[in-house]
mmCIF file of C-alpha atoms and ligand atoms in Angstrom:
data_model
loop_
_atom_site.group_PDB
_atom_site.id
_atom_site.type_symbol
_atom_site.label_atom_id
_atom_site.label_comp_id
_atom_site.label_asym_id
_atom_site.label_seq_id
_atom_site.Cartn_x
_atom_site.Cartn_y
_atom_site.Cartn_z
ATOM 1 C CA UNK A 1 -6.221 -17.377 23.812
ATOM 2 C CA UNK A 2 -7.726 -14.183 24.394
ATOM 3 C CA UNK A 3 -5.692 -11.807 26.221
ATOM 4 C CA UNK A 4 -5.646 -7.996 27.578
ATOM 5 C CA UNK A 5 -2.505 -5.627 28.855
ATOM 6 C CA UNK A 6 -4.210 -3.404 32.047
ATOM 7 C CA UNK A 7 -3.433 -0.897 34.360
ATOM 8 C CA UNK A 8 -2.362 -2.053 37.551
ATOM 9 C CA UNK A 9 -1.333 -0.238 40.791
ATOM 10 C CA UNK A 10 2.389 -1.023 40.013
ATOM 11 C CA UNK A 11 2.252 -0.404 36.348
ATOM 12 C CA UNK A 12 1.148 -2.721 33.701
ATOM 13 C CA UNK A 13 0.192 -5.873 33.697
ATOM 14 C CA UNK A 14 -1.096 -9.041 30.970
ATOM 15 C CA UNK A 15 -3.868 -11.485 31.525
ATOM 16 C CA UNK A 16 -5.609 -14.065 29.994
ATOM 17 C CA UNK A 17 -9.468 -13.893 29.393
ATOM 18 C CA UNK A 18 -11.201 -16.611 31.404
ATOM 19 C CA UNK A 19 -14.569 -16.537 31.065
ATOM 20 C CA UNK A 20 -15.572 -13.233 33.353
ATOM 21 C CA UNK A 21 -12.208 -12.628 34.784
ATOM 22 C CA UNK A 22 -8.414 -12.437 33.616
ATOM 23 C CA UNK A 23 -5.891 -14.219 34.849
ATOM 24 C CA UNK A 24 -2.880 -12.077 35.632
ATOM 25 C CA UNK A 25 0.035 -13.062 34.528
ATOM 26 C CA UNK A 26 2.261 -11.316 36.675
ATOM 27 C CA UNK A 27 0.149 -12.407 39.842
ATOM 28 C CA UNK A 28 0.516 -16.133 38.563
ATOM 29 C CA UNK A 29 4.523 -15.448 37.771
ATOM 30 C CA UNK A 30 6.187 -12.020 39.744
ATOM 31 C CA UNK A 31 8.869 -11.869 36.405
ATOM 32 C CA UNK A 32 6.237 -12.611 33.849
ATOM 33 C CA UNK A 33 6.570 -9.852 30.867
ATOM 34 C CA UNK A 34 3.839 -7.092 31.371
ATOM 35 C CA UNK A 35 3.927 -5.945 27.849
ATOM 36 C CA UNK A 36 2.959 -8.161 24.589
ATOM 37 C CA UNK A 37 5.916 -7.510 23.110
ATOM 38 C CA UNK A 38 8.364 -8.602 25.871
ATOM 39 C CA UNK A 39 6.129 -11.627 26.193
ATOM 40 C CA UNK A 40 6.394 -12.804 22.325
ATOM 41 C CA UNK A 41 10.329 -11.944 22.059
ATOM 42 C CA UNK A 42 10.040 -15.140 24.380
ATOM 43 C CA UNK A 43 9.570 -16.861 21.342
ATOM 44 C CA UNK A 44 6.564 -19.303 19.714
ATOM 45 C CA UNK A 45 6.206 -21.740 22.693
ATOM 46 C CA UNK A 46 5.191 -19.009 25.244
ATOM 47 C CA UNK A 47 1.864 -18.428 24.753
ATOM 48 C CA UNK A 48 1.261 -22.767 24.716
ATOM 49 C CA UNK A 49 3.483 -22.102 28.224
ATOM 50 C CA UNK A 50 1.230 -19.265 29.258
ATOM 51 C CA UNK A 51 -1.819 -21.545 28.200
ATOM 52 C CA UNK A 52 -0.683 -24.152 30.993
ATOM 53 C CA UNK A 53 -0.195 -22.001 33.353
ATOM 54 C CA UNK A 54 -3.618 -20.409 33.222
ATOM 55 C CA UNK A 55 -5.143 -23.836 33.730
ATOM 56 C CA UNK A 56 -3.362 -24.241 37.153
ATOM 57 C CA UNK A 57 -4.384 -20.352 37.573
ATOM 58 C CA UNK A 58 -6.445 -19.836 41.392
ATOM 59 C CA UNK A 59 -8.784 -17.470 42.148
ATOM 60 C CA UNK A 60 -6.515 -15.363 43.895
ATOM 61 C CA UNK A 61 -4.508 -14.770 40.817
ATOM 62 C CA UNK A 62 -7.503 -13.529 38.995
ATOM 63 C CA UNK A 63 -9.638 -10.132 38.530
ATOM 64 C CA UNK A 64 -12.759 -9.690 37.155
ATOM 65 C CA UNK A 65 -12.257 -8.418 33.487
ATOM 66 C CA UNK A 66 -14.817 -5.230 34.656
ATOM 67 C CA UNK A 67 -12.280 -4.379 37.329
ATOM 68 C CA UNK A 68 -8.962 -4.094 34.873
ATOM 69 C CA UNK A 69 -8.674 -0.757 33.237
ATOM 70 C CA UNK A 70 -7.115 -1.449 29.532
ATOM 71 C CA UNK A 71 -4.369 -0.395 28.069
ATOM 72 C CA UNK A 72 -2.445 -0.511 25.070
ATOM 73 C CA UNK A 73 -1.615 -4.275 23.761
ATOM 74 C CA UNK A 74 1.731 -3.029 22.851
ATOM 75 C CA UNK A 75 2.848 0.539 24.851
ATOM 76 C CA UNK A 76 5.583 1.616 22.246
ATOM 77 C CA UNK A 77 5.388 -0.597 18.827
ATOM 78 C CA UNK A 78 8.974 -1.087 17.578
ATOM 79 C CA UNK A 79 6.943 -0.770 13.949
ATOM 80 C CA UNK A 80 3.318 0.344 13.433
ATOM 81 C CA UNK A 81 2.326 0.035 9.856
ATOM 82 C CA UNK A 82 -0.517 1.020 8.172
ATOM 83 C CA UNK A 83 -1.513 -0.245 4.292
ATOM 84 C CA UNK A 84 -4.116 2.402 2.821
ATOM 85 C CA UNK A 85 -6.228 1.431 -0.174
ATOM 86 C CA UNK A 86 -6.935 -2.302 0.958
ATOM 87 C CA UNK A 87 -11.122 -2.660 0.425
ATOM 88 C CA UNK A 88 -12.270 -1.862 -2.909
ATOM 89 C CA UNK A 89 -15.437 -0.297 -2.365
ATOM 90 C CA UNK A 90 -13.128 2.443 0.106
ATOM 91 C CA UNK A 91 -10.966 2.801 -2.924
ATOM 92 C CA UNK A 92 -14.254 4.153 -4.518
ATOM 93 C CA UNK A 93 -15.292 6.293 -2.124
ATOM 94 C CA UNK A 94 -11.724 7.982 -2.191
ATOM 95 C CA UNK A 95 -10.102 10.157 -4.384
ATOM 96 C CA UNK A 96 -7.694 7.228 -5.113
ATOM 97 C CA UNK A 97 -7.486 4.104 -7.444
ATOM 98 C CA UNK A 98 -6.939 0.680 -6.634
ATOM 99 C CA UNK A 99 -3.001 0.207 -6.858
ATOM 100 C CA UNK A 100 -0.276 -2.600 -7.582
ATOM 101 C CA UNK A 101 1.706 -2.747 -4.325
ATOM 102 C CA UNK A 102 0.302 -2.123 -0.821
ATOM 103 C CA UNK A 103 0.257 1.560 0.187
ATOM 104 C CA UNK A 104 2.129 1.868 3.332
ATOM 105 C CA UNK A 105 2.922 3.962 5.666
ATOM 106 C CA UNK A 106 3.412 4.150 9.565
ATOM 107 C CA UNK A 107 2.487 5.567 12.612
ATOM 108 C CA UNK A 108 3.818 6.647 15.545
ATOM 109 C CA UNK A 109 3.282 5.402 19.489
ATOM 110 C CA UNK A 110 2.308 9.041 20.248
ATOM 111 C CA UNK A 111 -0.826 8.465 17.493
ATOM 112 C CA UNK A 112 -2.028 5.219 19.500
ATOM 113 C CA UNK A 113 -4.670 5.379 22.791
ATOM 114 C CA UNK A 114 -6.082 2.480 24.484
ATOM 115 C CA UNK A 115 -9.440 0.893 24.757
ATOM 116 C CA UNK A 116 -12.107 3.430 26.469
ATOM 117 C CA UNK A 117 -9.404 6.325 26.817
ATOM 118 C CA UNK A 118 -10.412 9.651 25.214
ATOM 119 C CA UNK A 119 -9.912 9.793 21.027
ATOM 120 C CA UNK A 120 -8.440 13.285 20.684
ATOM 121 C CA UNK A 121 -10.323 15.613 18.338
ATOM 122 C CA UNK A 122 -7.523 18.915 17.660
ATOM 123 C CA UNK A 123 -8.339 22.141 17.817
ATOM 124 C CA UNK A 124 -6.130 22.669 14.266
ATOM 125 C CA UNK A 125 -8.538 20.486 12.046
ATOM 126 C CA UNK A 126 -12.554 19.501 12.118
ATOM 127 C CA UNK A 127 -11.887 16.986 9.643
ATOM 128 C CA UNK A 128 -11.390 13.902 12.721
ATOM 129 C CA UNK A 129 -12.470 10.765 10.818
ATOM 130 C CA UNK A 130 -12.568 6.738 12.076
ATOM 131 C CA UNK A 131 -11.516 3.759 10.456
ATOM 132 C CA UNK A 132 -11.990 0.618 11.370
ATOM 133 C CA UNK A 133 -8.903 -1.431 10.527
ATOM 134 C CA UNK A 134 -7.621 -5.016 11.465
ATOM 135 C CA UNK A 135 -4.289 -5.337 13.299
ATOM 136 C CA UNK A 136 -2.070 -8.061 12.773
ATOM 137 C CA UNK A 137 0.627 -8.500 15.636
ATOM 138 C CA UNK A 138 3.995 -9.798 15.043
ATOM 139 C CA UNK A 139 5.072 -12.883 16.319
ATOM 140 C CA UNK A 140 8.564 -14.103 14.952
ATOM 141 C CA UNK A 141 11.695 -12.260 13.347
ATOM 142 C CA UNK A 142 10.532 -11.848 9.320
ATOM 143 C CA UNK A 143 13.083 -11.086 6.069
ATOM 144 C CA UNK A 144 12.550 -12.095 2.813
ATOM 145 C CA UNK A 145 9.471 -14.592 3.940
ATOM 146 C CA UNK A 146 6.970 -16.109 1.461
ATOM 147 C CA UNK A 147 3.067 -15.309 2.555
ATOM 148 C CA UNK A 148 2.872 -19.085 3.818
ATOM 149 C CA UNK A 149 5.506 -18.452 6.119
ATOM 150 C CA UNK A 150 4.549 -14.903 7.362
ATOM 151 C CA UNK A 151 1.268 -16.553 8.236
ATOM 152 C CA UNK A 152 3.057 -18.845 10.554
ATOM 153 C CA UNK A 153 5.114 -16.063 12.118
ATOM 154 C CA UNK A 154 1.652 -14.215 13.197
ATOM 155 C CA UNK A 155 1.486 -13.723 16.903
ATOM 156 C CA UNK A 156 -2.315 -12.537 16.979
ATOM 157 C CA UNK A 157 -4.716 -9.886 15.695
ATOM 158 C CA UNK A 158 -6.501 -6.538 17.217
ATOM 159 C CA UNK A 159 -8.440 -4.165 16.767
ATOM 160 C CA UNK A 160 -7.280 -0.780 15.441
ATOM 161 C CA UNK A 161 -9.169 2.642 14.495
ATOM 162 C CA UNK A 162 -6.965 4.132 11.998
ATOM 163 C CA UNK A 163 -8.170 7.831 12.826
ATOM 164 C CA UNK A 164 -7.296 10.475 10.309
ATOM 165 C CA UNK A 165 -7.522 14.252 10.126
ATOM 166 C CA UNK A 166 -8.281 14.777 6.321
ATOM 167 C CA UNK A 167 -6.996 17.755 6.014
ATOM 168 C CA UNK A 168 -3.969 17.318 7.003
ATOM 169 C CA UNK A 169 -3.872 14.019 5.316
ATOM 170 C CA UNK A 170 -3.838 15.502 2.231
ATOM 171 C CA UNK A 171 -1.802 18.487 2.455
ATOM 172 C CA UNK A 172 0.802 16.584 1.183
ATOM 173 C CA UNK A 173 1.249 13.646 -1.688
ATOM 174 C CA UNK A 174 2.414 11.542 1.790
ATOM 175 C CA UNK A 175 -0.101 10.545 4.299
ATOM 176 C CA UNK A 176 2.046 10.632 7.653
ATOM 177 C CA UNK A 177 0.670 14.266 9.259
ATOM 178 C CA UNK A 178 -2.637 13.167 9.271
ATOM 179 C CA UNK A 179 -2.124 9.869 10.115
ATOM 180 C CA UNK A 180 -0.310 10.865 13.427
ATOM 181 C CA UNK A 181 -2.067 13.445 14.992
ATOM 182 C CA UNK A 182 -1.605 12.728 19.317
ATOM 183 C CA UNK A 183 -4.104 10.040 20.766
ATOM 184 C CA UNK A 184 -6.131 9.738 17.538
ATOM 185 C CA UNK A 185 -5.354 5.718 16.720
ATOM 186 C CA UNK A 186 -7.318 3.519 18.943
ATOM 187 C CA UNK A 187 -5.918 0.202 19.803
ATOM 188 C CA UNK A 188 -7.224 -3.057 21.766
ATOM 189 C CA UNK A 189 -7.929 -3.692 24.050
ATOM 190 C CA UNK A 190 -7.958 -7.606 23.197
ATOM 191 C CA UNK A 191 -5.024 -9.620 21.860
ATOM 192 C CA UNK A 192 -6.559 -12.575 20.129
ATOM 193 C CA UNK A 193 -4.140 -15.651 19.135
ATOM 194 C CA UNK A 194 -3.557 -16.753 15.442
ATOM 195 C CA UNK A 195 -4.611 -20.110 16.236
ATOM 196 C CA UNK A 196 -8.845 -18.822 17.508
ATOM 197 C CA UNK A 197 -9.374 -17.067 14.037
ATOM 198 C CA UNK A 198 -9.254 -18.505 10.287
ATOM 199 C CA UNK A 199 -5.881 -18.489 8.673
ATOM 200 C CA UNK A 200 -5.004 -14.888 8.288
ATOM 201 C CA UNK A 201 -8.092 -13.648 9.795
ATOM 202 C CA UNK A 202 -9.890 -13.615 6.982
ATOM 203 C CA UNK A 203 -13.735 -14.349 6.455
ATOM 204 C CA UNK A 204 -14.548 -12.054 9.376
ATOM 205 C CA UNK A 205 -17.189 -9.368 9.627
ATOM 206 C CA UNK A 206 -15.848 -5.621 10.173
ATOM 207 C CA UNK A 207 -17.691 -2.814 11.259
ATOM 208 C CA UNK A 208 -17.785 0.593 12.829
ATOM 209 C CA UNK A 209 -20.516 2.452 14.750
ATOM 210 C CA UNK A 210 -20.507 6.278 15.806
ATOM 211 C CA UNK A 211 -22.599 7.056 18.542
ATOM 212 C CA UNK A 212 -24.413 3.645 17.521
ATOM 213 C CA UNK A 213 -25.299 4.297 14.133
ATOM 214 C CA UNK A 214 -23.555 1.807 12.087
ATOM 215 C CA UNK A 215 -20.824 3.429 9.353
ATOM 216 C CA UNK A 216 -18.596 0.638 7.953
ATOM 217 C CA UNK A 217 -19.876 -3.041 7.729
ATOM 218 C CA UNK A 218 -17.545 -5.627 5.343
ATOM 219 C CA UNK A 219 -15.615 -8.714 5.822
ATOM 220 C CA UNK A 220 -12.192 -9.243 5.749
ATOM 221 C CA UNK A 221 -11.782 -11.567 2.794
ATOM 222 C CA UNK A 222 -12.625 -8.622 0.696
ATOM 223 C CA UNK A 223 -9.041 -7.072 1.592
ATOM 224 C CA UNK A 224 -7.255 -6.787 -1.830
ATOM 225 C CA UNK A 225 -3.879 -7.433 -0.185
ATOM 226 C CA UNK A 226 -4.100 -10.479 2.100
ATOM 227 C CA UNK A 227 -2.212 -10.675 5.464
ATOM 228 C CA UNK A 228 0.161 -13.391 4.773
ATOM 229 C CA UNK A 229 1.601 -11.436 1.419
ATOM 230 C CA UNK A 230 1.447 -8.210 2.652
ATOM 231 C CA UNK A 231 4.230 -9.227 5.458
ATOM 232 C CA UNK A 232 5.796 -11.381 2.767
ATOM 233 C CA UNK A 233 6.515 -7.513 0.995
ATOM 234 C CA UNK A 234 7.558 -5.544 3.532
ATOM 235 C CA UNK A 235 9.897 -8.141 4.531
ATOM 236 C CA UNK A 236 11.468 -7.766 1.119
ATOM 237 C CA UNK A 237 12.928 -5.003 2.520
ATOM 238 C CA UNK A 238 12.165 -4.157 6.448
ATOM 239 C CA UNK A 239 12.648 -7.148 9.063
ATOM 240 C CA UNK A 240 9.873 -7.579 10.815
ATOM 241 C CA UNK A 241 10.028 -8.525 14.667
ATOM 242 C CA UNK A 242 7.697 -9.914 17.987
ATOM 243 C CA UNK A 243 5.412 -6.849 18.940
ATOM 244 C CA UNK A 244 5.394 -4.872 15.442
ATOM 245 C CA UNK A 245 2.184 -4.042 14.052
ATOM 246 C CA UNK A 246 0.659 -4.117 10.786
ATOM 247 C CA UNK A 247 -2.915 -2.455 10.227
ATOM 248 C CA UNK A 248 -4.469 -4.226 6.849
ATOM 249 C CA UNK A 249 -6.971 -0.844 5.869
ATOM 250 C CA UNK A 250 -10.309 0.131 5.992
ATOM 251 C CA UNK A 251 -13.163 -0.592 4.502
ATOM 252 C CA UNK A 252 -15.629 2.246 3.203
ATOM 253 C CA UNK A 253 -18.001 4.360 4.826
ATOM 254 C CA UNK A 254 -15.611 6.337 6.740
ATOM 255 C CA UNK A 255 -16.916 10.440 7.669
ATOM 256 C CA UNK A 256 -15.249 11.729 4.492
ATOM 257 C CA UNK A 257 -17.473 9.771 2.213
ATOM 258 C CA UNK A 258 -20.256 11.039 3.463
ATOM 259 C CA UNK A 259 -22.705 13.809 1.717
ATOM 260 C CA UNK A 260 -22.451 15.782 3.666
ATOM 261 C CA UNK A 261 -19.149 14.558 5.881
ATOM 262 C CA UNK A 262 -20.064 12.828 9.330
ATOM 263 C CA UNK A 263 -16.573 14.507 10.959
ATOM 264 C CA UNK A 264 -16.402 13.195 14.551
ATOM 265 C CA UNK A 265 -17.703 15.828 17.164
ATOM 266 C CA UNK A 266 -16.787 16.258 21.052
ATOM 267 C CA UNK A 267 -18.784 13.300 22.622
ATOM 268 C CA UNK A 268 -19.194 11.072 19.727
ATOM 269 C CA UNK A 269 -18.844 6.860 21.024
ATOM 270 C CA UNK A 270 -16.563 5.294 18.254
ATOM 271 C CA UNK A 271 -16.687 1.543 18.174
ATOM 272 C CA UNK A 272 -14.666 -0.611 15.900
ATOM 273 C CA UNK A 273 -15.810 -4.149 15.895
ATOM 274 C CA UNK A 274 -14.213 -7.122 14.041
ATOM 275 C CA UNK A 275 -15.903 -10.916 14.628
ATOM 276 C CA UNK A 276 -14.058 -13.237 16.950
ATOM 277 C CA UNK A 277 -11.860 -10.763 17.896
ATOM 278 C CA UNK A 278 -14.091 -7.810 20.234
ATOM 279 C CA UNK A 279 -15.182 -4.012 20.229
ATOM 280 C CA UNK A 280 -12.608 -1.280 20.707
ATOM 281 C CA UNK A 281 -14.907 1.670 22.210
ATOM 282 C CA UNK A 282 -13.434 5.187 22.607
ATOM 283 C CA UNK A 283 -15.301 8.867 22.942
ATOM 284 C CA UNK A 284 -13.999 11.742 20.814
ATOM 285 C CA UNK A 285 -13.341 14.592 23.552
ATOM 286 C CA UNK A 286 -11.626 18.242 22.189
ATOM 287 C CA UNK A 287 -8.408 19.098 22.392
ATOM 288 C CA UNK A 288 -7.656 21.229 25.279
ATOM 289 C CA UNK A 289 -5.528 23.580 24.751
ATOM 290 C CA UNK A 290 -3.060 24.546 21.610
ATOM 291 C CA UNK A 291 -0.657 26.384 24.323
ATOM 292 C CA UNK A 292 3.274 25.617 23.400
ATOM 293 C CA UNK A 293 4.887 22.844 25.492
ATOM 294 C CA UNK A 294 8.575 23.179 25.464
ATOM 295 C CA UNK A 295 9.768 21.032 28.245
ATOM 296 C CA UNK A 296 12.852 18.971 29.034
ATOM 297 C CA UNK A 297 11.734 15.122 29.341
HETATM 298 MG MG1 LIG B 301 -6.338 3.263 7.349
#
């Protein structure tokens, strides 16, 4: 099942890709869940559930997929966490070597925009760079799993653009300031189920494109730290629940690499593609203003 969280005129809504259209979820059942992660805390049998009810689905309870304005898969991620390092040949093109555990770290819902909204480029850094991840979505509660079982607890997988400011990146020996500047992580806009990709999605081409011009192209069996055992080792320590995210790295050919860099620019069309699963699309657009915001709520 392929599905997408949208805007609708009384908040948020999921539907299910059918063909052209979606089929709303919340038009098909008023108290259906209207964010991923309230959906999957429903536990492993809703989305076979959800799957019935689509084929009974009418017309009337559908809208056509160019009419639904995306949003965010999952609005406020519990957990949202990133592995760096994971493609060898991005390794090389880094200042970095290949290490023995995952490199993690995570970011916050204030990093993430949705599918078509503005990328933010800040007026405190040029150094804006893309990076075309995989995401893996959370299906079941996780501690102390083996990979074959964290494989079975996947809900789904997504798109992500990991976007970085560099500079700020490295400021630091720790990654989380760059990794988290506002509306700089794109995200979506489809949720694709475990069960319509190969077993931890790997074998599947990734790419990324600015302005057309393509900058990453790999696969993902060339991760060096699969899906199913990186969840087995962060739930050696962190339970992992429905809705959190885990973003498996990037592959090389991001701006930095470049001689000289390719920084994103005001107006530049990101696109992160990964096979089977879609094209996340976003334009960079400057930040507007650097004035203070002090404000209560
Ligand atoms: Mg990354």
């Amino acid at each position: 099942m392929r599905m997408m969280r949208f805007k609708s005129t009384d908040g948020f809504r999921l539907g299910v890709v059918v063909g052209d259209a979606l089929a709303d979820l919340s038009a098909i059942q008023p108290n259906a869940p209207r964010d991923l992660t309230g959906l999957l805390q429903r536990g492993p049998t809703i989305l076979e559930d959800i799957a019935g009810q689509i084929r009974r689905a009418t017309s009337a309870q559908m809208i056509a997929v160019s009419n639904a304005k995306p949003a965010l898969p999952i609005e406020r991620p519990e957990k949202f966490i990133c592995l760096g390092l994971n493609y060898a040949d991005h390794v090389n093109e880094s200042a970095y070597s290949t290490q023995p555990y995952p490199t993690l770290f995570m970011r916050a819902p204030t990093s993430l925009v949705a599918h078509e909204e503005a990328i933010e480029r800040p007026l405190a850094s040029a150094q804006l760079d893309y990076e075309a991840e995989l995401a893996v979505i959370i299906g079941q509660t996780m501690r102390h799993v083996t990979a074959d079982q964290a494989i079975a607890g996947v809900a789904g997988y997504a798109c992500f653009n990991d976007g970085s400011v560099r500079d700020y990146q490295r400021h630091t020996v720790q990654w989380t300031m760059g990794k988290n500047f506002d509306r700089t992580g794109g995200f979506g806009p489809l949720f694709v189920t475990a069960d319509e990709l190969p077993r931890g999605a790997s074998g599947l081409r990734i790419s990324s494109r600015v302005n057309g011009e393509v900058r990453q192209s790999d696969n993902t069996a060339n991760m060096i730290f699969k899906v199913g055992e990186t969840l087995s080792y962060i739930s050696q320590g962190m339970t992992l629940q429905p809705g959190d995210v885990v973003a498996m790295g990037t592959p090389s050919g991001v701006a930095h690499a470049h001689k000289p860099p390719k920084w994103l620019l005001h107006g530049d069309v990101v696109e992160v593609e990964i096979e089977g699963i879609g094209i996340l699309r976003n334009q960079v657009a400057n930040e507007q203003t650097q004035s203070p915001v002090l404000a209560v709520a």
